[in-house]
PDB file of C-alpha atoms in Angstrom:
ATOM      1  CA  UNK A   1      95.559  80.487 101.495  1.00  0.00           C
ATOM      2  CA  UNK A   2      97.657  82.114 104.536  1.00  0.00           C
ATOM      3  CA  UNK A   3     100.687  83.942 103.540  1.00  0.00           C
ATOM      4  CA  UNK A   4     103.199  85.232 106.060  1.00  0.00           C
ATOM      5  CA  UNK A   5     103.958  88.877 105.968  1.00  0.00           C
ATOM      6  CA  UNK A   6     107.535  88.171 105.037  1.00  0.00           C
ATOM      7  CA  UNK A   7     106.299  86.329 101.943  1.00  0.00           C
ATOM      8  CA  UNK A   8     103.722  88.960 101.172  1.00  0.00           C
ATOM      9  CA  UNK A   9     106.493  91.534 101.203  1.00  0.00           C
ATOM     10  CA  UNK A  10     109.068  89.663  99.219  1.00  0.00           C
ATOM     11  CA  UNK A  11     106.541  88.510  96.620  1.00  0.00           C
ATOM     12  CA  UNK A  12     105.207  91.898  95.969  1.00  0.00           C
ATOM     13  CA  UNK A  13     108.769  93.463  95.934  1.00  0.00           C
ATOM     14  CA  UNK A  14     110.031  90.867  93.529  1.00  0.00           C
ATOM     15  CA  UNK A  15     107.073  91.183  91.218  1.00  0.00           C
ATOM     16  CA  UNK A  16     107.304  95.044  91.252  1.00  0.00           C
ATOM     17  CA  UNK A  17     111.151  95.235  90.626  1.00  0.00           C
ATOM     18  CA  UNK A  18     110.886  92.741  87.700  1.00  0.00           C
ATOM     19  CA  UNK A  19     107.947  94.133  85.977  1.00  0.00           C
ATOM     20  CA  UNK A  20     109.165  97.773  86.777  1.00  0.00           C
ATOM     21  CA  UNK A  21     112.807  97.240  85.521  1.00  0.00           C
ATOM     22  CA  UNK A  22     111.707  95.237  82.417  1.00  0.00           C
ATOM     23  CA  UNK A  23     109.774  98.221  80.802  1.00  0.00           C
ATOM     24  CA  UNK A  24     112.323 100.965  81.761  1.00  0.00           C
ATOM     25  CA  UNK A  25     113.389 101.087  77.977  1.00  0.00           C
ATOM     26  CA  UNK A  26     109.919 102.301  77.103  1.00  0.00           C
ATOM     27  CA  UNK A  27     110.432 106.028  78.079  1.00  0.00           C
ATOM     28  CA  UNK A  28     107.585 108.548  78.027  1.00  0.00           C
ATOM     29  CA  UNK A  29     109.190 111.290  79.744  1.00  0.00           C
ATOM     30  CA  UNK A  30     112.988 110.976  80.137  1.00  0.00           C
ATOM     31  CA  UNK A  31     114.142 110.561  83.692  1.00  0.00           C
ATOM     32  CA  UNK A  32     110.650 110.525  85.132  1.00  0.00           C
ATOM     33  CA  UNK A  33     108.237 107.877  83.724  1.00  0.00           C
ATOM     34  CA  UNK A  34     107.892 105.076  81.200  1.00  0.00           C
ATOM     35  CA  UNK A  35     105.224 102.702  80.183  1.00  0.00           C
ATOM     36  CA  UNK A  36     104.196 101.183  83.361  1.00  0.00           C
ATOM     37  CA  UNK A  37     102.433  97.748  83.426  1.00  0.00           C
ATOM     38  CA  UNK A  38     103.654  97.456  86.861  1.00  0.00           C
ATOM     39  CA  UNK A  39     101.147  99.908  88.126  1.00  0.00           C
ATOM     40  CA  UNK A  40      98.505  97.061  88.060  1.00  0.00           C
ATOM     41  CA  UNK A  41     100.375  95.548  91.164  1.00  0.00           C
ATOM     42  CA  UNK A  42      99.671  98.394  93.797  1.00  0.00           C
ATOM     43  CA  UNK A  43      96.007  98.351  94.127  1.00  0.00           C
ATOM     44  CA  UNK A  44      95.936  94.514  94.233  1.00  0.00           C
ATOM     45  CA  UNK A  45      98.888  94.181  96.633  1.00  0.00           C
ATOM     46  CA  UNK A  46      97.209  96.860  98.890  1.00  0.00           C
ATOM     47  CA  UNK A  47      93.852  95.193  98.932  1.00  0.00           C
ATOM     48  CA  UNK A  48      95.499  91.793  99.405  1.00  0.00           C
ATOM     49  CA  UNK A  49      98.136  92.594 101.894  1.00  0.00           C
ATOM     50  CA  UNK A  50      97.532  96.161 103.380  1.00  0.00           C
ATOM     51  CA  UNK A  51     100.338  98.123 104.637  1.00  0.00           C
ATOM     52  CA  UNK A  52     102.771  95.344 103.948  1.00  0.00           C
ATOM     53  CA  UNK A  53     102.055  95.344 100.326  1.00  0.00           C
ATOM     54  CA  UNK A  54     102.160  99.049 100.274  1.00  0.00           C
ATOM     55  CA  UNK A  55     105.684  99.239 101.656  1.00  0.00           C
ATOM     56  CA  UNK A  56     106.827  96.717  99.254  1.00  0.00           C
ATOM     57  CA  UNK A  57     105.356  98.599  96.416  1.00  0.00           C
ATOM     58  CA  UNK A  58     107.229 101.940  97.571  1.00  0.00           C
ATOM     59  CA  UNK A  59     110.336 100.268  98.001  1.00  0.00           C
ATOM     60  CA  UNK A  60     110.128  98.017  94.819  1.00  0.00           C
ATOM     61  CA  UNK A  61     109.644 101.052  93.055  1.00  0.00           C
ATOM     62  CA  UNK A  62     112.856 102.710  94.490  1.00  0.00           C
ATOM     63  CA  UNK A  63     114.721  99.606  93.352  1.00  0.00           C
ATOM     64  CA  UNK A  64     113.414  99.620  89.837  1.00  0.00           C
ATOM     65  CA  UNK A  65     114.386 103.079  89.433  1.00  0.00           C
ATOM     66  CA  UNK A  66     118.058 101.819  89.808  1.00  0.00           C
ATOM     67  CA  UNK A  67     117.672 100.418  86.380  1.00  0.00           C
ATOM     68  CA  UNK A  68     116.860 103.886  84.926  1.00  0.00           C
ATOM     69  CA  UNK A  69     115.439 107.112  86.191  1.00  0.00           C
ATOM     70  CA  UNK A  70     116.915 107.096  89.785  1.00  0.00           C
ATOM     71  CA  UNK A  71     117.188 110.716  91.262  1.00  0.00           C
ATOM     72  CA  UNK A  72     115.937 112.735  93.972  1.00  0.00           C
ATOM     73  CA  UNK A  73     112.454 112.612  92.374  1.00  0.00           C
ATOM     74  CA  UNK A  74     112.740 108.933  93.200  1.00  0.00           C
ATOM     75  CA  UNK A  75     111.538 109.893  96.748  1.00  0.00           C
ATOM     76  CA  UNK A  76     108.190 111.110  95.495  1.00  0.00           C
ATOM     77  CA  UNK A  77     108.083 107.747  93.572  1.00  0.00           C
ATOM     78  CA  UNK A  78     108.367 105.873  96.970  1.00  0.00           C
ATOM     79  CA  UNK A  79     105.624 107.785  98.558  1.00  0.00           C
ATOM     80  CA  UNK A  80     103.293 107.748  95.430  1.00  0.00           C
ATOM     81  CA  UNK A  81     103.542 103.938  95.061  1.00  0.00           C
ATOM     82  CA  UNK A  82     102.927 103.316  98.689  1.00  0.00           C
ATOM     83  CA  UNK A  83      99.761 105.398  98.501  1.00  0.00           C
ATOM     84  CA  UNK A  84      98.806 103.688  95.298  1.00  0.00           C
ATOM     85  CA  UNK A  85      98.657 100.412  97.305  1.00  0.00           C
ATOM     86  CA  UNK A  86      97.510 101.928 100.736  1.00  0.00           C
ATOM     87  CA  UNK A  87      94.715 104.090  99.587  1.00  0.00           C
ATOM     88  CA  UNK A  88      92.605 101.379  97.723  1.00  0.00           C
ATOM     89  CA  UNK A  89      93.144  99.220 101.081  1.00  0.00           C
ATOM     90  CA  UNK A  90      91.768 102.002 103.048  1.00  0.00           C
ATOM     91  CA  UNK A  91      89.023 103.041 100.710  1.00  0.00           C
ATOM     92  CA  UNK A  92      87.705  99.328 100.435  1.00  0.00           C
ATOM     93  CA  UNK A  93      87.356  98.865 104.103  1.00  0.00           C
ATOM     94  CA  UNK A  94      85.645 102.476 104.217  1.00  0.00           C
ATOM     95  CA  UNK A  95      82.882 101.395 102.049  1.00  0.00           C
ATOM     96  CA  UNK A  96      82.710  97.643 102.197  1.00  0.00           C
ATOM     97  CA  UNK A  97      82.423  94.977 105.165  1.00  0.00           C
ATOM     98  CA  UNK A  98      83.459  92.224 102.741  1.00  0.00           C
ATOM     99  CA  UNK A  99      86.985  91.057 102.369  1.00  0.00           C
ATOM    100  CA  UNK A 100      88.281  92.412  98.980  1.00  0.00           C
ATOM    101  CA  UNK A 101      86.971  90.685  96.112  1.00  0.00           C
ATOM    102  CA  UNK A 102      85.141  91.477  92.714  1.00  0.00           C
ATOM    103  CA  UNK A 103      82.604  88.784  92.643  1.00  0.00           C
ATOM    104  CA  UNK A 104      79.748  90.913  92.509  1.00  0.00           C
ATOM    105  CA  UNK A 105      78.728  93.984  90.285  1.00  0.00           C
ATOM    106  CA  UNK A 106      78.840  96.238  93.262  1.00  0.00           C
ATOM    107  CA  UNK A 107      82.414  95.137  94.289  1.00  0.00           C
ATOM    108  CA  UNK A 108      83.540  95.703  90.561  1.00  0.00           C
ATOM    109  CA  UNK A 109      82.216  99.175  90.548  1.00  0.00           C
ATOM    110  CA  UNK A 110      83.798  99.847  93.913  1.00  0.00           C
ATOM    111  CA  UNK A 111      87.208  98.432  92.747  1.00  0.00           C
ATOM    112  CA  UNK A 112      86.863 100.716  89.414  1.00  0.00           C
ATOM    113  CA  UNK A 113      86.121 103.723  91.568  1.00  0.00           C
ATOM    114  CA  UNK A 114      89.175 102.972  93.789  1.00  0.00           C
ATOM    115  CA  UNK A 115      91.513 102.775  90.882  1.00  0.00           C
ATOM    116  CA  UNK A 116      90.130 106.030  89.429  1.00  0.00           C
ATOM    117  CA  UNK A 117      90.568 107.877  93.092  1.00  0.00           C
ATOM    118  CA  UNK A 118      94.112 106.172  93.154  1.00  0.00           C
ATOM    119  CA  UNK A 119      95.046 107.276  89.538  1.00  0.00           C
ATOM    120  CA  UNK A 120      93.929 110.754  90.205  1.00  0.00           C
ATOM    121  CA  UNK A 121      95.995 110.773  93.600  1.00  0.00           C
ATOM    122  CA  UNK A 122      99.153 109.672  92.192  1.00  0.00           C
ATOM    123  CA  UNK A 123      99.175 111.654  89.064  1.00  0.00           C
ATOM    124  CA  UNK A 124      98.439 115.008  91.362  1.00  0.00           C
ATOM    125  CA  UNK A 125     101.030 113.876  94.027  1.00  0.00           C
ATOM    126  CA  UNK A 126     103.816 113.494  91.406  1.00  0.00           C
ATOM    127  CA  UNK A 127     103.130 116.204  89.237  1.00  0.00           C
ATOM    128  CA  UNK A 128     102.487 118.875  91.987  1.00  0.00           C
ATOM    129  CA  UNK A 129     105.228 117.304  93.937  1.00  0.00           C
ATOM    130  CA  UNK A 130     107.741 117.808  91.305  1.00  0.00           C
ATOM    131  CA  UNK A 131     106.625 121.513  91.012  1.00  0.00           C
ATOM    132  CA  UNK A 132     106.543 122.080  94.836  1.00  0.00           C
ATOM    133  CA  UNK A 133     109.867 120.460  95.720  1.00  0.00           C
ATOM    134  CA  UNK A 134     111.933 120.872  92.576  1.00  0.00           C
ATOM    135  CA  UNK A 135     110.326 123.541  90.703  1.00  0.00           C
ATOM    136  CA  UNK A 136     109.571 121.519  87.619  1.00  0.00           C
ATOM    137  CA  UNK A 137     106.085 121.540  86.065  1.00  0.00           C
ATOM    138  CA  UNK A 138     105.601 119.001  83.309  1.00  0.00           C
ATOM    139  CA  UNK A 139     102.059 118.624  82.319  1.00  0.00           C
ATOM    140  CA  UNK A 140     102.944 115.228  80.633  1.00  0.00           C
ATOM    141  CA  UNK A 141     103.682 113.658  83.773  1.00  0.00           C
ATOM    142  CA  UNK A 142     100.440 114.293  85.105  1.00  0.00           C
ATOM    143  CA  UNK A 143      98.533 112.661  81.926  1.00  0.00           C
ATOM    144  CA  UNK A 144     101.052 109.844  81.397  1.00  0.00           C
ATOM    145  CA  UNK A 145     100.899 108.720  85.277  1.00  0.00           C
ATOM    146  CA  UNK A 146      97.054 109.197  85.471  1.00  0.00           C
ATOM    147  CA  UNK A 147      96.464 107.068  82.334  1.00  0.00           C
ATOM    148  CA  UNK A 148      99.448 104.502  83.367  1.00  0.00           C
ATOM    149  CA  UNK A 149      97.666 104.026  86.785  1.00  0.00           C
ATOM    150  CA  UNK A 150      94.094 103.815  85.766  1.00  0.00           C
ATOM    151  CA  UNK A 151      94.480 101.757  82.508  1.00  0.00           C
ATOM    152  CA  UNK A 152      96.813  99.067  83.949  1.00  0.00           C
ATOM    153  CA  UNK A 153      95.275  98.616  87.178  1.00  0.00           C
ATOM    154  CA  UNK A 154      91.931  98.088  85.528  1.00  0.00           C
ATOM    155  CA  UNK A 155      93.293  96.040  82.570  1.00  0.00           C
ATOM    156  CA  UNK A 156      95.526  93.926  84.195  1.00  0.00           C
ATOM    157  CA  UNK A 157      94.837  94.341  87.976  1.00  0.00           C
ATOM    158  CA  UNK A 158      91.337  93.381  87.931  1.00  0.00           C
ATOM    159  CA  UNK A 159      91.943  90.107  86.373  1.00  0.00           C
ATOM    160  CA  UNK A 160      94.858  89.487  89.026  1.00  0.00           C
ATOM    161  CA  UNK A 161      92.414  90.280  91.673  1.00  0.00           C
ATOM    162  CA  UNK A 162      89.883  87.907  90.276  1.00  0.00           C
ATOM    163  CA  UNK A 163      92.450  85.055  89.980  1.00  0.00           C
ATOM    164  CA  UNK A 164      93.973  85.774  93.583  1.00  0.00           C
ATOM    165  CA  UNK A 165      90.322  85.941  95.249  1.00  0.00           C
ATOM    166  CA  UNK A 166      89.037  82.872  93.270  1.00  0.00           C
ATOM    167  CA  UNK A 167      88.041  79.526  94.852  1.00  0.00           C
ATOM    168  CA  UNK A 168      90.944  77.893  93.466  1.00  0.00           C
ATOM    169  CA  UNK A 169      93.509  80.196  94.955  1.00  0.00           C
ATOM    170  CA  UNK A 170      91.455  82.048  97.735  1.00  0.00           C
ATOM    171  CA  UNK A 171      94.215  84.123  99.147  1.00  0.00           C
ATOM    172  CA  UNK A 172      93.392  85.587 102.542  1.00  0.00           C
ATOM    173  CA  UNK A 173      93.349  89.304 102.039  1.00  0.00           C
ATOM    174  CA  UNK A 174      94.259  91.377 105.019  1.00  0.00           C
ATOM    175  CA  UNK A 175      91.531  92.404 107.411  1.00  0.00           C
ATOM    176  CA  UNK A 176      90.713  96.003 107.925  1.00  0.00           C
ATOM    177  CA  UNK A 177      92.352  98.307 110.652  1.00  0.00           C
ATOM    178  CA  UNK A 178      90.803 101.049 112.328  1.00  0.00           C
ATOM    179  CA  UNK A 179      90.935 104.646 110.985  1.00  0.00           C
ATOM    180  CA  UNK A 180      92.375 107.249 113.403  1.00  0.00           C
ATOM    181  CA  UNK A 181      91.087 110.428 111.665  1.00  0.00           C
ATOM    182  CA  UNK A 182      87.838 108.887 109.949  1.00  0.00           C
ATOM    183  CA  UNK A 183      86.821 106.982 113.132  1.00  0.00           C
ATOM    184  CA  UNK A 184      88.007 108.072 116.628  1.00  0.00           C
ATOM    185  CA  UNK A 185      88.672 111.691 116.083  1.00  0.00           C
ATOM    186  CA  UNK A 186      86.369 112.891 113.415  1.00  0.00           C
ATOM    187  CA  UNK A 187      83.854 110.322 113.521  1.00  0.00           C
ATOM    188  CA  UNK A 188      83.097 107.542 110.944  1.00  0.00           C
ATOM    189  CA  UNK A 189      80.029 109.270 109.833  1.00  0.00           C
ATOM    190  CA  UNK A 190      82.360 111.887 108.046  1.00  0.00           C
ATOM    191  CA  UNK A 191      83.737 109.150 105.893  1.00  0.00           C
ATOM    192  CA  UNK A 192      81.370 109.670 102.852  1.00  0.00           C
ATOM    193  CA  UNK A 193      81.618 113.463 102.922  1.00  0.00           C
ATOM    194  CA  UNK A 194      85.425 113.507 103.174  1.00  0.00           C
ATOM    195  CA  UNK A 195      85.859 111.027 100.233  1.00  0.00           C
ATOM    196  CA  UNK A 196      83.177 112.760  98.324  1.00  0.00           C
ATOM    197  CA  UNK A 197      84.937 116.250  98.652  1.00  0.00           C
ATOM    198  CA  UNK A 198      88.301 114.522  97.881  1.00  0.00           C
ATOM    199  CA  UNK A 199      87.095 112.937  94.716  1.00  0.00           C
ATOM    200  CA  UNK A 200      85.399 116.314  93.638  1.00  0.00           C
ATOM    201  CA  UNK A 201      88.904 118.047  94.200  1.00  0.00           C
ATOM    202  CA  UNK A 202      90.828 115.534  92.414  1.00  0.00           C
ATOM    203  CA  UNK A 203      88.264 115.838  89.515  1.00  0.00           C
ATOM    204  CA  UNK A 204      88.681 119.584  89.386  1.00  0.00           C
ATOM    205  CA  UNK A 205      92.563 119.223  89.181  1.00  0.00           C
ATOM    206  CA  UNK A 206      92.126 116.757  86.451  1.00  0.00           C
ATOM    207  CA  UNK A 207      89.774 119.064  84.407  1.00  0.00           C
ATOM    208  CA  UNK A 208      92.035 122.069  84.987  1.00  0.00           C
ATOM    209  CA  UNK A 209      95.264 120.158  84.077  1.00  0.00           C
ATOM    210  CA  UNK A 210      94.117 117.886  81.521  1.00  0.00           C
ATOM    211  CA  UNK A 211      91.439 119.807  79.493  1.00  0.00           C
ATOM    212  CA  UNK A 212      91.991 123.301  80.352  1.00  0.00           C
ATOM    213  CA  UNK A 213      95.974 123.039  80.245  1.00  0.00           C
ATOM    214  CA  UNK A 214      96.285 124.960  83.392  1.00  0.00           C
ATOM    215  CA  UNK A 215      99.340 124.756  85.674  1.00  0.00           C
ATOM    216  CA  UNK A 216     100.299 125.932  89.350  1.00  0.00           C
ATOM    217  CA  UNK A 217     102.736 128.509  87.872  1.00  0.00           C
ATOM    218  CA  UNK A 218      99.924 130.565  86.198  1.00  0.00           C
ATOM    219  CA  UNK A 219      97.161 129.665  88.255  1.00  0.00           C
ATOM    220  CA  UNK A 220      98.294 129.880  92.020  1.00  0.00           C
ATOM    221  CA  UNK A 221      94.674 128.899  93.398  1.00  0.00           C
ATOM    222  CA  UNK A 222      95.691 125.351  92.268  1.00  0.00           C
ATOM    223  CA  UNK A 223      97.747 125.172  95.291  1.00  0.00           C
ATOM    224  CA  UNK A 224      94.839 125.766  97.516  1.00  0.00           C
ATOM    225  CA  UNK A 225      93.130 122.844  95.985  1.00  0.00           C
ATOM    226  CA  UNK A 226      96.324 120.882  96.237  1.00  0.00           C
ATOM    227  CA  UNK A 227      96.555 121.762  99.871  1.00  0.00           C
ATOM    228  CA  UNK A 228      93.069 120.710 100.607  1.00  0.00           C
ATOM    229  CA  UNK A 229      93.481 117.587  98.807  1.00  0.00           C
ATOM    230  CA  UNK A 230      96.615 116.709 100.864  1.00  0.00           C
ATOM    231  CA  UNK A 231      94.337 117.140 103.885  1.00  0.00           C
ATOM    232  CA  UNK A 232      91.623 114.858 102.443  1.00  0.00           C
ATOM    233  CA  UNK A 233      94.274 112.265 101.412  1.00  0.00           C
ATOM    234  CA  UNK A 234      95.750 112.087 105.086  1.00  0.00           C
ATOM    235  CA  UNK A 235      92.206 111.798 106.501  1.00  0.00           C
ATOM    236  CA  UNK A 236      91.433 108.705 104.362  1.00  0.00           C
ATOM    237  CA  UNK A 237      94.892 107.346 104.970  1.00  0.00           C
ATOM    238  CA  UNK A 238      94.910 107.462 108.582  1.00  0.00           C
TER     239      UNK A 238
END
């Protein structure tokens, strides 16, 4: 099934706003986050529609914030939800020559790994972003965002992707586009080392924050890990 870019945007945007606004009453951290089944949408929208789906998720999150939680931190939410959709698209096409689908065990495992990396990324970006730009460190933000993203992207996102790529629907997923950094400039051979180092950095940050209860206020070296993570993220997205 071929869908125009305009329809891709508006379908994703509408679904994000409706589902995002509907759960604004289930607050986890006042003014910042809530229970978010809507987090099932970004990885699927990114895999299906590429940058169009990612932009729709980012703007859709901003629109949903108008129903509660809107503020300057909403800018971080726009970027985070764009990344939550676009990073899975980039990672899939870095490691697979197939169009996005979960019809094989290998592809299911790839989808689960991508969801894990995306959840790590969004949790890190929002929690460390709030501290860097607004001087707020709220450990619960990291924890809730991580499990919101991972849980719903697997629990609801995986079945949704199965339906969209089934023979009865057979949506035509967006084709891969070339990488600038992990291609022309750095060389495609670096894709696996860069992604492996990035996953390691994300895992270390997760262990430090979730298990050890560390924070960037007391452990300044976390800023170094964060800066390296940002560099790795840029390499994978571009």
